[in-house]
mmCIF file of C-alpha atoms in Angstrom:
data_model
loop_
_atom_site.group_PDB
_atom_site.id
_atom_site.type_symbol
_atom_site.label_atom_id
_atom_site.label_comp_id
_atom_site.label_asym_id
_atom_site.label_seq_id
_atom_site.Cartn_x
_atom_site.Cartn_y
_atom_site.Cartn_z
ATOM 1 C CA UNK A 1 -27.795 -10.730 10.278
ATOM 2 C CA UNK A 2 -24.488 -10.837 8.744
ATOM 3 C CA UNK A 3 -21.048 -12.302 9.860
ATOM 4 C CA UNK A 4 -18.033 -10.256 9.396
ATOM 5 C CA UNK A 5 -16.967 -12.138 6.168
ATOM 6 C CA UNK A 6 -20.612 -11.541 4.702
ATOM 7 C CA UNK A 7 -20.584 -7.928 5.556
ATOM 8 C CA UNK A 8 -17.226 -7.746 4.059
ATOM 9 C CA UNK A 9 -18.618 -9.037 0.635
ATOM 10 C CA UNK A 10 -21.530 -6.848 0.774
ATOM 11 C CA UNK A 11 -19.816 -3.616 1.663
ATOM 12 C CA UNK A 12 -16.539 -4.045 -0.154
ATOM 13 C CA UNK A 13 -14.705 -3.197 3.127
ATOM 14 C CA UNK A 14 -11.985 -5.814 4.489
ATOM 15 C CA UNK A 15 -12.711 -7.477 7.879
ATOM 16 C CA UNK A 16 -9.775 -5.655 9.168
ATOM 17 C CA UNK A 17 -11.189 -2.269 8.127
ATOM 18 C CA UNK A 18 -14.750 -3.260 9.527
ATOM 19 C CA UNK A 19 -12.943 -3.992 12.883
ATOM 20 C CA UNK A 20 -11.046 -0.647 12.461
ATOM 21 C CA UNK A 21 -14.163 1.373 12.272
ATOM 22 C CA UNK A 22 -15.684 -0.231 15.062
ATOM 23 C CA UNK A 23 -12.667 0.467 17.223
ATOM 24 C CA UNK A 24 -12.427 4.140 16.204
ATOM 25 C CA UNK A 25 -16.059 4.416 16.668
ATOM 26 C CA UNK A 26 -16.681 5.323 13.095
ATOM 27 C CA UNK A 27 -19.415 2.572 13.091
ATOM 28 C CA UNK A 28 -21.236 1.998 16.347
ATOM 29 C CA UNK A 29 -20.654 -1.124 18.262
ATOM 30 C CA UNK A 30 -21.680 -4.185 16.450
ATOM 31 C CA UNK A 31 -24.017 -6.848 18.111
ATOM 32 C CA UNK A 32 -22.272 -10.128 18.991
ATOM 33 C CA UNK A 33 -23.588 -13.570 18.767
ATOM 34 C CA UNK A 34 -23.152 -16.113 21.620
ATOM 35 C CA UNK A 35 -19.677 -16.969 20.577
ATOM 36 C CA UNK A 36 -18.573 -13.306 20.692
ATOM 37 C CA UNK A 37 -18.753 -13.213 17.039
ATOM 38 C CA UNK A 38 -19.751 -9.790 15.354
ATOM 39 C CA UNK A 39 -23.355 -9.999 13.852
ATOM 40 C CA UNK A 40 -24.102 -6.927 11.394
ATOM 41 C CA UNK A 41 -27.606 -5.906 10.997
ATOM 42 C CA UNK A 42 -29.215 -4.518 7.892
ATOM 43 C CA UNK A 43 -28.982 -1.106 9.666
ATOM 44 C CA UNK A 44 -25.133 -1.731 10.206
ATOM 45 C CA UNK A 45 -24.882 -2.382 6.358
ATOM 46 C CA UNK A 46 -26.749 1.056 5.522
ATOM 47 C CA UNK A 47 -24.284 2.975 7.814
ATOM 48 C CA UNK A 48 -21.464 1.026 6.195
ATOM 49 C CA UNK A 49 -22.854 2.204 2.668
ATOM 50 C CA UNK A 50 -22.939 5.983 4.102
ATOM 51 C CA UNK A 51 -19.394 5.442 5.415
ATOM 52 C CA UNK A 52 -18.198 3.978 1.933
ATOM 53 C CA UNK A 53 -19.964 7.016 0.082
ATOM 54 C CA UNK A 54 -18.232 9.637 2.339
ATOM 55 C CA UNK A 55 -14.823 7.825 2.695
ATOM 56 C CA UNK A 56 -14.752 7.272 -1.430
ATOM 57 C CA UNK A 57 -15.443 11.229 -1.824
ATOM 58 C CA UNK A 58 -12.526 12.317 0.367
ATOM 59 C CA UNK A 59 -14.000 12.876 3.914
ATOM 60 C CA UNK A 60 -11.633 12.219 6.558
ATOM 61 C CA UNK A 61 -12.363 9.338 8.851
ATOM 62 C CA UNK A 62 -12.791 11.269 11.929
ATOM 63 C CA UNK A 63 -15.272 13.503 10.343
ATOM 64 C CA UNK A 64 -17.245 10.391 8.882
ATOM 65 C CA UNK A 65 -17.180 9.085 12.734
ATOM 66 C CA UNK A 66 -18.599 12.565 14.055
ATOM 67 C CA UNK A 67 -21.270 12.599 11.279
ATOM 68 C CA UNK A 68 -22.275 8.818 12.098
ATOM 69 C CA UNK A 69 -22.036 9.831 15.752
ATOM 70 C CA UNK A 70 -24.908 12.733 14.863
ATOM 71 C CA UNK A 71 -26.949 10.210 13.230
ATOM 72 C CA UNK A 72 -27.124 8.026 16.330
ATOM 73 C CA UNK A 73 -28.177 10.840 18.474
ATOM 74 C CA UNK A 74 -31.573 11.084 16.376
ATOM 75 C CA UNK A 75 -33.696 13.977 15.222
ATOM 76 C CA UNK A 76 -32.133 16.858 17.395
ATOM 77 C CA UNK A 77 -29.345 16.504 14.788
ATOM 78 C CA UNK A 78 -30.778 16.794 11.683
ATOM 79 C CA UNK A 79 -29.865 20.195 10.812
ATOM 80 C CA UNK A 80 -26.040 19.574 11.685
ATOM 81 C CA UNK A 81 -26.078 16.430 9.526
ATOM 82 C CA UNK A 82 -27.742 18.458 6.675
ATOM 83 C CA UNK A 83 -24.881 21.060 7.169
ATOM 84 C CA UNK A 84 -22.113 18.548 7.380
ATOM 85 C CA UNK A 85 -23.604 16.839 3.939
ATOM 86 C CA UNK A 86 -23.780 20.344 2.091
ATOM 87 C CA UNK A 87 -20.263 21.434 3.239
ATOM 88 C CA UNK A 88 -18.899 17.949 1.951
ATOM 89 C CA UNK A 89 -20.855 18.277 -1.298
ATOM 90 C CA UNK A 90 -19.166 21.777 -1.791
ATOM 91 C CA UNK A 91 -15.846 20.065 -1.203
ATOM 92 C CA UNK A 92 -16.753 17.206 -3.575
ATOM 93 C CA UNK A 93 -17.573 19.558 -6.402
ATOM 94 C CA UNK A 94 -14.565 21.662 -5.914
ATOM 95 C CA UNK A 95 -12.543 18.563 -6.175
ATOM 96 C CA UNK A 96 -14.453 17.376 -9.404
ATOM 97 C CA UNK A 97 -13.843 20.652 -10.927
ATOM 98 C CA UNK A 98 -10.116 20.668 -10.145
ATOM 99 C CA UNK A 99 -10.186 16.812 -11.707
ATOM 100 C CA UNK A 100 -11.706 17.981 -14.881
ATOM 101 C CA UNK A 101 -9.133 20.485 -15.236
ATOM 102 C CA UNK A 102 -6.490 18.031 -14.888
ATOM 103 C CA UNK A 103 -8.219 15.407 -17.098
ATOM 104 C CA UNK A 104 -8.415 18.233 -19.876
ATOM 105 C CA UNK A 105 -4.618 18.519 -19.265
ATOM 106 C CA UNK A 106 -3.884 15.073 -19.681
ATOM 107 C CA UNK A 107 -6.093 15.170 -22.941
ATOM 108 C CA UNK A 108 -3.734 17.815 -24.281
ATOM 109 C CA UNK A 109 -0.824 15.444 -23.433
ATOM 110 C CA UNK A 110 -2.531 12.819 -25.166
ATOM 111 C CA UNK A 111 -3.127 14.688 -28.545
ATOM 112 C CA UNK A 112 0.630 15.897 -28.310
ATOM 113 C CA UNK A 113 1.875 12.365 -28.114
ATOM 114 C CA UNK A 114 -0.249 11.167 -30.578
ATOM 115 C CA UNK A 115 1.155 13.706 -32.927
ATOM 116 C CA UNK A 116 4.516 13.058 -31.769
ATOM 117 C CA UNK A 117 4.151 9.270 -32.288
ATOM 118 C CA UNK A 118 2.851 9.869 -35.709
ATOM 119 C CA UNK A 119 5.654 12.045 -36.603
ATOM 120 C CA UNK A 120 8.128 9.777 -34.997
ATOM 121 C CA UNK A 121 9.495 12.789 -33.002
ATOM 122 C CA UNK A 122 8.720 15.762 -30.602
ATOM 123 C CA UNK A 123 10.519 18.389 -32.757
ATOM 124 C CA UNK A 124 7.533 19.359 -34.668
ATOM 125 C CA UNK A 125 8.451 21.743 -37.856
ATOM 126 C CA UNK A 126 6.830 25.408 -37.110
ATOM 127 C CA UNK A 127 7.123 25.917 -33.097
ATOM 128 C CA UNK A 128 8.935 22.767 -32.107
ATOM 129 C CA UNK A 129 6.173 22.509 -29.471
ATOM 130 C CA UNK A 130 2.602 21.245 -29.903
ATOM 131 C CA UNK A 131 0.938 24.032 -28.068
ATOM 132 C CA UNK A 132 3.733 26.691 -27.753
ATOM 133 C CA UNK A 133 1.677 28.709 -25.551
ATOM 134 C CA UNK A 134 2.122 26.229 -22.861
ATOM 135 C CA UNK A 135 5.419 24.658 -23.710
ATOM 136 C CA UNK A 136 7.795 25.622 -20.611
ATOM 137 C CA UNK A 137 10.891 24.106 -21.862
ATOM 138 C CA UNK A 138 12.631 23.228 -25.134
ATOM 139 C CA UNK A 139 13.571 19.666 -25.921
ATOM 140 C CA UNK A 140 13.563 17.191 -23.144
ATOM 141 C CA UNK A 141 10.364 17.908 -21.505
ATOM 142 C CA UNK A 142 7.907 16.421 -23.992
ATOM 143 C CA UNK A 143 6.312 20.024 -24.885
ATOM 144 C CA UNK A 144 3.416 21.542 -23.476
ATOM 145 C CA UNK A 145 3.163 21.375 -19.498
#
């Protein structure tokens, strides 16, 4: 069994967040010791690892609570849990694709500013823009958008 401080250290959640998840029924009620302090089990730690994964990949807290609730209901919800995770996986894959596009844009801007720093100006000789096809404003915007 783990204290709230130990659980916070293991999971990376603050004690406040652990209490919040229990109050919001994201995490099932945690056992208490004779003094009334929370006593987290290894199963609680495993649930918190799932919660952290879903949270870090953008699942809303209410949806996480519903998923954990399905887990608590047993084998009759296996298909529902699978569907929740498949839907969430699609969402995560879409976000990754979007972020890869944003990263490509950042990389273009880095190349632009490396060239501008090397030249000491944003006013490049031929086009005035590192990537003329993407430059939306002349002068003050810094080139490609």
